[in-house]
Short mmCIF file of C-alpha atoms in Angstrom, two decimals:
data_model
loop_
_atom_site.label_atom_id
_atom_site.label_comp_id
_atom_site.label_asym_id
_atom_site.label_seq_id
_atom_site.Cartn_x
_atom_site.Cartn_y
_atom_site.Cartn_z
CA UNK A 1 -112.65 111.91 -37.69
CA UNK A 2 -112.81 113.76 -34.12
CA UNK A 3 -109.32 114.57 -33.89
CA UNK A 4 -109.38 116.31 -37.44
CA UNK A 5 -112.47 118.48 -36.45
CA UNK A 6 -111.47 119.32 -32.80
CA UNK A 7 -107.51 120.01 -34.97
CA UNK A 8 -109.35 122.50 -37.22
CA UNK A 9 -111.42 124.28 -34.19
CA UNK A 10 -107.96 124.44 -32.62
CA UNK A 11 -106.63 126.30 -35.88
CA UNK A 12 -109.03 128.54 -36.71
CA UNK A 13 -109.16 129.27 -32.83
CA UNK A 14 -105.26 130.33 -32.94
CA UNK A 15 -105.39 132.62 -35.99
CA UNK A 16 -106.15 136.90 -35.36
CA UNK A 17 -109.19 137.39 -37.54
CA UNK A 18 -112.69 137.48 -37.54
CA UNK A 19 -112.82 135.36 -40.64
CA UNK A 20 -110.60 131.73 -40.00
CA UNK A 21 -110.54 128.98 -42.93
CA UNK A 22 -107.93 125.29 -42.60
CA UNK A 23 -108.00 122.57 -45.37
CA UNK A 24 -107.64 119.70 -43.14
CA UNK A 25 -107.10 116.26 -45.41
CA UNK A 26 -109.46 117.56 -48.44
CA UNK A 27 -111.95 118.99 -46.21
CA UNK A 28 -112.51 122.98 -45.25
CA UNK A 29 -113.60 124.52 -42.37
CA UNK A 30 -114.25 128.19 -42.40
CA UNK A 31 -116.11 130.65 -39.78
CA UNK A 32 -116.51 134.27 -40.43
CA UNK A 33 -117.57 136.19 -36.78
CA UNK A 34 -117.73 139.51 -38.32
CA UNK A 35 -120.78 137.66 -41.07
CA UNK A 36 -121.64 134.75 -38.26
CA UNK A 37 -121.29 131.63 -40.57
CA UNK A 38 -119.34 128.67 -40.39
CA UNK A 39 -118.93 126.05 -43.39
CA UNK A 40 -117.35 122.64 -43.54
CA UNK A 41 -116.95 122.28 -46.92
CA UNK A 42 -115.97 118.40 -48.67
CA UNK A 43 -115.67 117.11 -52.12
CA UNK A 44 -119.68 115.55 -51.52
CA UNK A 45 -121.12 118.71 -50.32
CA UNK A 46 -121.04 121.33 -47.56
CA UNK A 47 -122.56 122.24 -44.89
CA UNK A 48 -123.29 126.03 -43.78
CA UNK A 49 -124.49 127.81 -40.23
CA UNK A 50 -125.88 131.26 -40.14
CA UNK A 51 -126.82 133.49 -37.01
CA UNK A 52 -127.26 136.67 -35.55
CA UNK A 53 -128.21 139.12 -38.27
CA UNK A 54 -127.48 137.04 -40.91
CA UNK A 55 -129.99 134.99 -40.24
CA UNK A 56 -132.68 137.30 -39.30
CA UNK A 57 -131.87 138.43 -43.28
CA UNK A 58 -132.22 135.50 -44.92
CA UNK A 59 -134.77 135.08 -47.74
CA UNK A 60 -137.48 132.63 -47.36
CA UNK A 61 -139.86 130.72 -50.02
CA UNK A 62 -143.21 132.04 -50.37
CA UNK A 63 -145.19 128.49 -49.63
CA UNK A 64 -143.04 128.96 -46.46
CA UNK A 65 -142.05 132.53 -45.38
CA UNK A 66 -141.08 133.50 -41.56
CA UNK A 67 -143.94 133.63 -39.04
CA UNK A 68 -144.87 136.54 -38.61
CA UNK A 69 -143.10 138.63 -35.69
CA UNK A 70 -140.99 135.54 -35.25
CA UNK A 71 -137.64 135.31 -34.38
CA UNK A 72 -135.46 133.59 -36.66
CA UNK A 73 -132.44 132.06 -34.00
CA UNK A 74 -130.54 130.13 -36.84
CA UNK A 75 -129.78 128.62 -40.79
CA UNK A 76 -128.41 125.73 -42.08
CA UNK A 77 -127.68 125.30 -45.61
CA UNK A 78 -127.00 121.64 -46.99
CA UNK A 79 -126.00 120.85 -50.14
CA UNK A 80 -125.19 117.28 -51.58
CA UNK A 81 -125.14 115.82 -54.53
CA UNK A 82 -126.60 118.49 -57.08
CA UNK A 83 -129.39 119.34 -54.28
CA UNK A 84 -129.85 121.75 -51.91
CA UNK A 85 -131.78 122.42 -48.94
CA UNK A 86 -132.56 125.51 -46.32
CA UNK A 87 -133.48 124.41 -42.78
CA UNK A 88 -134.42 127.93 -40.73
CA UNK A 89 -135.56 127.87 -37.28
CA UNK A 90 -137.77 130.72 -35.61
CA UNK A 91 -139.49 130.83 -32.41
CA UNK A 92 -142.94 132.83 -30.93
CA UNK A 93 -145.49 132.70 -28.65
CA UNK A 94 -148.37 132.14 -30.98
CA UNK A 95 -149.82 128.65 -30.02
CA UNK A 96 -148.81 125.36 -32.05
CA UNK A 97 -152.08 125.43 -33.58
CA UNK A 98 -152.26 128.70 -35.12
CA UNK A 99 -148.69 128.37 -36.66
CA UNK A 100 -149.63 125.15 -38.10
CA UNK A 101 -152.57 126.62 -39.68
CA UNK A 102 -150.38 129.54 -40.64
CA UNK A 103 -147.72 127.46 -42.47
CA UNK A 104 -151.21 125.10 -43.76
CA UNK A 105 -152.69 128.39 -46.20
CA UNK A 106 -149.20 129.45 -47.11
CA UNK A 107 -148.78 126.15 -48.81
CA UNK A 108 -151.51 125.25 -50.04
CA UNK A 109 -152.18 128.77 -51.32
CA UNK A 110 -148.57 127.88 -53.42
CA UNK A 111 -150.26 124.84 -54.98
CA UNK A 112 -148.12 122.51 -52.68
CA UNK A 113 -149.32 118.81 -50.97
CA UNK A 114 -150.15 118.54 -47.85
CA UNK A 115 -149.48 114.45 -48.08
CA UNK A 116 -148.89 114.40 -44.12
CA UNK A 117 -150.12 116.81 -41.64
CA UNK A 118 -150.92 115.75 -37.70
CA UNK A 119 -151.78 118.19 -35.49
CA UNK A 120 -150.86 117.12 -31.62
CA UNK A 121 -151.59 119.96 -28.49
CA UNK A 122 -148.01 120.42 -28.14
CA UNK A 123 -146.36 120.01 -31.54
CA UNK A 124 -147.22 119.67 -35.48
CA UNK A 125 -145.77 117.90 -38.03
CA UNK A 126 -147.04 119.59 -42.03
CA UNK A 127 -144.99 117.86 -45.19
CA UNK A 128 -145.39 119.22 -49.10
CA UNK A 129 -145.30 118.12 -52.05
CA UNK A 130 -144.75 119.88 -55.43
CA UNK A 131 -143.19 119.57 -58.82
CA UNK A 132 -140.50 116.79 -57.27
CA UNK A 133 -139.36 118.71 -54.22
CA UNK A 134 -140.52 118.38 -50.31
CA UNK A 135 -140.54 121.00 -47.68
CA UNK A 136 -141.28 120.28 -44.12
CA UNK A 137 -142.87 122.15 -41.49
CA UNK A 138 -142.54 120.85 -37.49
CA UNK A 139 -143.76 123.40 -35.03
CA UNK A 140 -142.83 122.79 -30.95
CA UNK A 141 -143.96 123.95 -27.31
CA UNK A 142 -140.51 124.47 -25.84
CA UNK A 143 -139.89 126.57 -22.73
CA UNK A 144 -142.45 128.99 -23.40
CA UNK A 145 -142.12 129.32 -26.30
CA UNK A 146 -143.01 128.35 -29.78
CA UNK A 147 -140.26 126.61 -32.06
CA UNK A 148 -140.60 126.00 -35.49
CA UNK A 149 -138.19 124.22 -37.97
CA UNK A 150 -138.91 124.82 -41.33
CA UNK A 151 -137.00 122.01 -44.57
CA UNK A 152 -137.09 123.54 -47.54
CA UNK A 153 -135.24 122.93 -51.05
CA UNK A 154 -132.78 125.94 -51.67
CA UNK A 155 -133.37 126.90 -55.26
#
């Protein structure tokens, strides 16, 4: 599989336009430099990454909003077996506990049950459940900032 991905990357790099696409053995690789996106699609599902201004513009659900004042580092959307998921990475200067409290309150306000919540000095993990769906929030201190990873159903 590695040689196939390498060949696809070389083919995409060789194209002159900002939007590039290649299909190899039923797998489609696409990049769009101007939109800040890259995707891989197979018969079993897809994965799409979004960065830059396009990532910052991604709309988040009310139960898991972008943390106030945080910068959006990137977004990854996946689909497999009819299940869609969105993972958003953010960064802030606020302490881990403050970020964790914000997400616990947001989830509870929207009716999510919080079966798992763990807070440590430099990390926190929160899991929410509602209507057969799950959301997770991971917060950790990293290189002088607080990193946030939100994983939500992508309806």
